[in-house]
Short mmCIF file of C-alpha atoms in Angstrom, two decimals:
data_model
loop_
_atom_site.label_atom_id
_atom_site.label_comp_id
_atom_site.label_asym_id
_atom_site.label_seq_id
_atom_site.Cartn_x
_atom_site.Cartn_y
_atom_site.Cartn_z
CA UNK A 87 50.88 -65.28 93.99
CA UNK A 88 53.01 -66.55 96.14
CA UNK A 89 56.05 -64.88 97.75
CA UNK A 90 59.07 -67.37 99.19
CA UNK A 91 61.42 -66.15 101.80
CA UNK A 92 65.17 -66.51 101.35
CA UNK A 93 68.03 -66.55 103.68
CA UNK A 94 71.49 -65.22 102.55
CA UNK A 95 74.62 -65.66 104.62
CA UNK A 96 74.81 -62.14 104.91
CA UNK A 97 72.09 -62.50 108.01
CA UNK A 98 71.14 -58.62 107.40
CA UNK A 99 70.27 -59.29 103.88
CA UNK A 100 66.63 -61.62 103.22
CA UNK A 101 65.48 -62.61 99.62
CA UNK A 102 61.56 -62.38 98.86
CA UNK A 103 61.25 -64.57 95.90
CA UNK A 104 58.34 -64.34 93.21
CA UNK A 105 57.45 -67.23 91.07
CA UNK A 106 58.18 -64.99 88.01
CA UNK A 107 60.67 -62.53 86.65
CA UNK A 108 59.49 -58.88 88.64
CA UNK A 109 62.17 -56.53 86.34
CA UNK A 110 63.78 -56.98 82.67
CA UNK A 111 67.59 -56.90 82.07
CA UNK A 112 67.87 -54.70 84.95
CA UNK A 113 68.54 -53.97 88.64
CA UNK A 114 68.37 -51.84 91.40
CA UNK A 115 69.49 -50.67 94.81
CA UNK A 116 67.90 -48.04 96.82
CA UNK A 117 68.86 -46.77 99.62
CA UNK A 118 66.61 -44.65 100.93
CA UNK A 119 62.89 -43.03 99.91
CA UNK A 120 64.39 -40.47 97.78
CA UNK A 121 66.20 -42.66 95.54
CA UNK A 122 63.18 -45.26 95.24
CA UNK A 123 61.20 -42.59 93.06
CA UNK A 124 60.82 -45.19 89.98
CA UNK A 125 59.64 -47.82 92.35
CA UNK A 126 56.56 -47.30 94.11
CA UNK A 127 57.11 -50.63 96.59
CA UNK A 128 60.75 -49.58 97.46
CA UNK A 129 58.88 -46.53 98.86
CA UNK A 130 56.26 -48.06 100.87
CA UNK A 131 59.13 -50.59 102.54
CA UNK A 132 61.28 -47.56 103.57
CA UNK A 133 58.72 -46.61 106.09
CA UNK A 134 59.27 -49.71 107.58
CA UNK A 135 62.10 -48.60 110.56
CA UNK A 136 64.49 -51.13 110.03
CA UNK A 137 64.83 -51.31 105.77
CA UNK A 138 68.40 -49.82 105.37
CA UNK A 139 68.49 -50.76 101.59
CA UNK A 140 66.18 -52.07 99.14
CA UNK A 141 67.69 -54.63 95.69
CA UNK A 142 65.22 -55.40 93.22
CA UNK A 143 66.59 -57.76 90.39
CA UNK A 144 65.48 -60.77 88.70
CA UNK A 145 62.53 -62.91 90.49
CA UNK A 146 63.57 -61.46 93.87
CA UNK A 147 63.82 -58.18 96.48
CA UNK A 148 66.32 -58.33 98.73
CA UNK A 149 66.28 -56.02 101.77
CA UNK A 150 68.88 -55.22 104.28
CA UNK A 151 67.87 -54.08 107.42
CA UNK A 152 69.11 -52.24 110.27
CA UNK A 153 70.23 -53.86 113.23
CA UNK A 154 67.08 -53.28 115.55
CA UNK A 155 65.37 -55.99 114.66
CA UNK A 156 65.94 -59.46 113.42
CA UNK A 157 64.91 -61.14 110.26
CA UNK A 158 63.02 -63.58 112.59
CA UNK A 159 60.65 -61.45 113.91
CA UNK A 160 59.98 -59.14 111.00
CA UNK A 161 60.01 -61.25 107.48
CA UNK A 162 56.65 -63.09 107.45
CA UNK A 163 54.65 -59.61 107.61
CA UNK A 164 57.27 -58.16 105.27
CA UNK A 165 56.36 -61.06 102.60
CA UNK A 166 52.67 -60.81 103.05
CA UNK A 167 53.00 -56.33 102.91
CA UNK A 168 54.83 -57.37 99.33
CA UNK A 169 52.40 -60.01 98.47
CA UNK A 170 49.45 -57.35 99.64
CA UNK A 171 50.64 -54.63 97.52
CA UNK A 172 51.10 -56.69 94.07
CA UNK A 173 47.95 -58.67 94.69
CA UNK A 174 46.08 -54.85 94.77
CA UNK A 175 47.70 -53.86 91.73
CA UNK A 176 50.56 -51.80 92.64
CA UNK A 177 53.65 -51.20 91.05
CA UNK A 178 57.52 -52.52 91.66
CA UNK A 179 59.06 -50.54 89.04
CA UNK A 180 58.01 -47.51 86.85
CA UNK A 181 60.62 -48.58 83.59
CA UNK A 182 60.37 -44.77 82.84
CA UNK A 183 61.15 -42.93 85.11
CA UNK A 184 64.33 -41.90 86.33
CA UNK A 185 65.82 -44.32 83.89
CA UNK A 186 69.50 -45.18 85.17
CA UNK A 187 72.20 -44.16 82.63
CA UNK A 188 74.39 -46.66 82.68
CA UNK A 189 73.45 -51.13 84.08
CA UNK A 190 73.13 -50.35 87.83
CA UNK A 191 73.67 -53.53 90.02
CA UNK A 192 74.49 -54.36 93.59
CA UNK A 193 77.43 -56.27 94.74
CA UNK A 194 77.26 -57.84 98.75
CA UNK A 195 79.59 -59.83 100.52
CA UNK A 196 78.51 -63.32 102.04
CA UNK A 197 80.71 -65.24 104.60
CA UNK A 198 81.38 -69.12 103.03
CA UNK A 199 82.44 -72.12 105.38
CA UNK A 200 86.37 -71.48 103.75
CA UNK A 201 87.58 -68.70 105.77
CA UNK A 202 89.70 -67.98 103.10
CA UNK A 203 87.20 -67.39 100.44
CA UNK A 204 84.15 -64.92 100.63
CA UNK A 205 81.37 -64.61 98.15
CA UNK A 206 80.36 -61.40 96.24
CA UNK A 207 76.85 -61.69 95.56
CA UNK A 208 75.53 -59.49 92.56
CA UNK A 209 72.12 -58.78 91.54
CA UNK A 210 72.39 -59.88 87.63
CA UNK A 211 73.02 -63.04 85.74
CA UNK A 212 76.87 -63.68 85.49
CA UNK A 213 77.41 -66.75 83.55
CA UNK A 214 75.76 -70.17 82.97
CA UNK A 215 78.58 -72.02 83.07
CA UNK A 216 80.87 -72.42 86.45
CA UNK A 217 84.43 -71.63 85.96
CA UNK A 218 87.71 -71.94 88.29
CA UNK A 219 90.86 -69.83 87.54
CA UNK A 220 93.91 -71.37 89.69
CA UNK A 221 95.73 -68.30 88.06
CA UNK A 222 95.70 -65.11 85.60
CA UNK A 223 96.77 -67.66 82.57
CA UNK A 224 93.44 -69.35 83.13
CA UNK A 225 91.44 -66.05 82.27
CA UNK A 226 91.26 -65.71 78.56
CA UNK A 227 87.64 -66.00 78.78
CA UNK A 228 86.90 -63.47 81.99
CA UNK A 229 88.35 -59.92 81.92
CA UNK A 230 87.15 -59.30 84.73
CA UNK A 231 89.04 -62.61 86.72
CA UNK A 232 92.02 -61.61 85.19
CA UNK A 233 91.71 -57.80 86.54
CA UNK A 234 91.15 -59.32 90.03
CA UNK A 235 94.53 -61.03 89.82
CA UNK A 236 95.94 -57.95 89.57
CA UNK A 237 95.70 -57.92 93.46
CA UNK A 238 98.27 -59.30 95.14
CA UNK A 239 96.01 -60.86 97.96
CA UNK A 240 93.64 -62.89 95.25
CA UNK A 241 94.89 -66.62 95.19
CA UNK A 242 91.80 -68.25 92.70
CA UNK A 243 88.70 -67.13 91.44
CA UNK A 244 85.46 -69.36 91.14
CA UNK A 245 82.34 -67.68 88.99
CA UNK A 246 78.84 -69.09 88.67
CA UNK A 247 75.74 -67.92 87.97
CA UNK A 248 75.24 -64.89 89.79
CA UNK A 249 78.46 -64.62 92.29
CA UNK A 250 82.25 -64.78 92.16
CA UNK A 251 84.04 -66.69 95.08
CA UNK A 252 87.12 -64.91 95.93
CA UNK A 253 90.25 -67.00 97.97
CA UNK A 254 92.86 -64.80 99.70
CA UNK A 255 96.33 -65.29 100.73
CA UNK A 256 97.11 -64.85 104.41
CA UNK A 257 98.69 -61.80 103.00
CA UNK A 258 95.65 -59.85 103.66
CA UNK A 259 92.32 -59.83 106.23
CA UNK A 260 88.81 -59.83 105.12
CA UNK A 261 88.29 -56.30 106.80
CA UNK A 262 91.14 -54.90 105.17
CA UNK A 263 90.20 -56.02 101.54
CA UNK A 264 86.41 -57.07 101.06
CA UNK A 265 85.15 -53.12 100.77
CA UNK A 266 87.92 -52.57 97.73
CA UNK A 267 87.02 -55.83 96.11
CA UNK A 268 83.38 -55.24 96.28
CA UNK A 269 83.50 -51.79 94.93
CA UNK A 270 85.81 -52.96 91.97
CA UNK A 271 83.78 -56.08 90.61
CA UNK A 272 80.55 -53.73 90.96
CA UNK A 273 82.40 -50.44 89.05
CA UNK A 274 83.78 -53.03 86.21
CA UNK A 275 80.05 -54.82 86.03
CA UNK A 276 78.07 -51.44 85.75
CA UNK A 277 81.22 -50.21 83.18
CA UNK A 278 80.25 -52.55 80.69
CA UNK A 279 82.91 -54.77 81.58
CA UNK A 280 82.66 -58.01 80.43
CA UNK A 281 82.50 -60.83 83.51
CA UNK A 282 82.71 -64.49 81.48
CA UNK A 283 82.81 -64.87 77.41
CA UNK A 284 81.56 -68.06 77.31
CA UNK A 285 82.61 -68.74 73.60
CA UNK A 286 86.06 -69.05 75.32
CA UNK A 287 85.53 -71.36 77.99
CA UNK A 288 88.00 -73.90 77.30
CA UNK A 289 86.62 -77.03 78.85
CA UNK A 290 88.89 -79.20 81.01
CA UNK A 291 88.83 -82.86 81.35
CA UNK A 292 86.76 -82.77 84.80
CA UNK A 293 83.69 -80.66 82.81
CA UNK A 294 83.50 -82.41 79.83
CA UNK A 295 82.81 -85.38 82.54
CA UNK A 296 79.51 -83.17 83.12
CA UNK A 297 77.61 -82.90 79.72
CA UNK A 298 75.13 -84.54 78.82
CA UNK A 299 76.65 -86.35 75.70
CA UNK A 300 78.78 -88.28 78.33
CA UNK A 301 76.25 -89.21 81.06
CA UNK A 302 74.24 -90.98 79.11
CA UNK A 303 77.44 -93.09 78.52
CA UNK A 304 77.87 -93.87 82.29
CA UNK A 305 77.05 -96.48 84.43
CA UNK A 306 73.25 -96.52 86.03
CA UNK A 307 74.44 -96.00 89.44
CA UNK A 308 76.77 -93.02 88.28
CA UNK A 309 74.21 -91.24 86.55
CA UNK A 310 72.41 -92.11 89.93
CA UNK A 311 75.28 -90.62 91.82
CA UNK A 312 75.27 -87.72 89.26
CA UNK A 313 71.12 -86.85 90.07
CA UNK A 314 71.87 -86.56 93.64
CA UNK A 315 74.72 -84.44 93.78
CA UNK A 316 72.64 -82.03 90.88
CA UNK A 317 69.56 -82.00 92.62
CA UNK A 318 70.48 -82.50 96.37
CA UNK A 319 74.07 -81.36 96.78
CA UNK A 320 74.80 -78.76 93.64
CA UNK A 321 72.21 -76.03 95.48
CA UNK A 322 73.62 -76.15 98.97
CA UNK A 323 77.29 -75.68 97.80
CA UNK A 324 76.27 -72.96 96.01
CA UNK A 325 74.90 -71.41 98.53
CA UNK A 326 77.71 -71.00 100.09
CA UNK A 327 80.07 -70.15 97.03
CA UNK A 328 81.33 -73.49 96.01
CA UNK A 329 80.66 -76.18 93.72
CA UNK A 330 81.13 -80.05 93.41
CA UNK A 331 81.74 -82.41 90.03
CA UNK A 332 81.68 -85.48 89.84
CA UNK A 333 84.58 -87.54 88.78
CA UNK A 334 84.00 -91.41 88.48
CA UNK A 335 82.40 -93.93 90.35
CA UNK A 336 84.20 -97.42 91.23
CA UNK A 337 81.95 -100.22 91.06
CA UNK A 338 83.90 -103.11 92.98
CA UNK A 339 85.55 -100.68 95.68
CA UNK A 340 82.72 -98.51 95.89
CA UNK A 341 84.36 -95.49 95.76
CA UNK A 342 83.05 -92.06 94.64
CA UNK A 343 85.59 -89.53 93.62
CA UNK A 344 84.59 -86.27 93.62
CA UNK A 345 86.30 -83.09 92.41
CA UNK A 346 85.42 -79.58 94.77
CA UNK A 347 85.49 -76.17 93.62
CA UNK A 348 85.56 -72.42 94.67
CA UNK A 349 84.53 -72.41 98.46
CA UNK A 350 84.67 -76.08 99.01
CA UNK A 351 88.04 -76.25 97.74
CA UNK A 352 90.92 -76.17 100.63
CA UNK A 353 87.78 -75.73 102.94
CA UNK A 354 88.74 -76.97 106.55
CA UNK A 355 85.31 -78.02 107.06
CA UNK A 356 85.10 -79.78 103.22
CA UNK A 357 86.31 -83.51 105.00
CA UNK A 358 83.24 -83.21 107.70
CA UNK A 359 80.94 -82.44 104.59
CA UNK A 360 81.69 -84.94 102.42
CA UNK A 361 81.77 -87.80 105.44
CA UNK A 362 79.12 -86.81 107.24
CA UNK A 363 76.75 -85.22 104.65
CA UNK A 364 77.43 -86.15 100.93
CA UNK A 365 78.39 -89.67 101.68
CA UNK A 366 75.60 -91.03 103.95
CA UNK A 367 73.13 -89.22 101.69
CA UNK A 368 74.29 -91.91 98.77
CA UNK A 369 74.41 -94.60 101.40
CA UNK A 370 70.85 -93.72 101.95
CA UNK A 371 69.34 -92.71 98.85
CA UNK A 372 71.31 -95.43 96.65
CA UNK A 373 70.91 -97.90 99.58
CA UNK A 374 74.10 -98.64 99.65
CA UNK A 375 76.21 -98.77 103.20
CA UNK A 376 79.74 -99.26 101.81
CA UNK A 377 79.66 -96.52 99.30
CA UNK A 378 82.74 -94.03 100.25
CA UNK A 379 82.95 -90.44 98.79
CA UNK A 380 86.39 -88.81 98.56
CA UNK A 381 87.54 -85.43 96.86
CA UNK A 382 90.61 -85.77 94.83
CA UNK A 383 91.77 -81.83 95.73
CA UNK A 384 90.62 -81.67 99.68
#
């Protein structure tokens, strides 16, 4: 077994990543010895001086540390302690003890390229379909987007997978507000609150461009384009809270229109990114020098 390391862009918080699911419809957040008593690893990593908080969810444990140390310097004999501990037969979790009482799950903050937007990472499956809300009538199918628009610094919403992008008026600074929004989305998650229904995703012209019924309807090259930006592009943006569709491709102008969401969307770096890195990756990888790339909401 193999263990693979993870940044975040929190740079406190690291990801060790197994190849298979380590916990079932649950997750956890420890933070310190005394509350790891149902998991046996969290316990041996707290004597480590600089693990402030232990997540276990999913595929992955995610440890914060303390600032005396840097991930740098630390993380490769963290991975092979975990990798040592599972290979002897030791346990992550014991399911029965100190069962929690209600879906406990973590909620952190990552910084995103859009100063305006932050992402709220949390440590459970969210959705498996990306949705933007421009505003509270957009939210029939998330209860819990429309409760955020209840704040008066919340512009737009962007959910996928496991994370919800938040973009903030001026109104408001990130230290004022990211502590309140944090502790709400994780309260209305572990309430039984429900984050997306996706029976009532109403899909909008620009994602019904995405399925799978109309790529194979497309153009060589644009299912070419389509590839690349899924396999290439889709992961990075993510990363950082956003996410990128594509829109059409023009075959005599060359002309690739592209449609940005969440993070990416109003981001001051978004023209940089699509010029200097989305663009000459098609130039290159469809070998193609005239090929231009241009968002239709930058």
């Amino acid at each position: 077994m193999k263990i693979s390391i993870k940044e975040t862009q929190n740079p406190t918080i690291i990801k060790f990543e197994f190849p298979d699911f380590i916990t079932q419809n649950e997750s956890f957040e420890f933070k310190n010895i005394d509350e790891a008593k149902n998991s046996p690893l969290a316990q041996q990593l707290f004597y480590l001086p600089f693990v402030k908080t232990v997540y276990i969810s999913g595929n992955f444990i995610a440890i914060e540390r303390f600032s005396i140390v840097d991930w740098k310097d630390v993380q490769d004999d963290v991975a092979e302690q975990i990798e040592d501990y599972v290979k002897n037969g030791g346990k992550i979790i014991i399911e029965d003890i100190l069962k929690p009482k209600k879906s406990a799950i973590s909620v952190y903050g990552e910084t995103t390229p859009n100063p305006a937007t932050l992402k709220f990472v949390v440590t459970k499956r969210l959705t498996k379909t990306a949705v933007e809300f421009k505003n509270i009538d957009q939210t029939n199918a998330s209860p819990l987007a429309k409760e955020l628009f209840g704040f008066s610094f919340v512009k737009e919403i962007f959910i996928d997978e496991n994370y919800i992008s938040v973009t903030k008026y001026d109104v408001a600074t990130w230290e004022e507000i990211t502590l309140e929004i944090r502790t709400f989305i994780k309260q209305f998650i572990e309430n039984g609150g429900t984050v997306i229904d996706e029976t009532l995703i109403v899909q909008d012209d620009k994602q019904e461009k995405q399925q799978i019924k109309n790529f194979d309807n497309l153009d060589t090259t644009s299912q070419q384009i389509i590839n690349i930006l899924e396999e290439y592009v889709k992961p990075a943006v993510a990363a950082d809270g956003g996410n990128i569709l594509f829109d059409s491709f023009d075959e005599e102008t060359k002309r690739v229109k592209v449609i940005l969401q969440g993070s990416c969307n109003g981001c001051p770096s978004s023209t940089f990114t699509l010029k200097s890195g989305i663009e000459n990756m098609l130039k290159d990888m469809l070998n193609d020098k005239d090929i231009i790339v241009e968002a239709l909401n930058a």
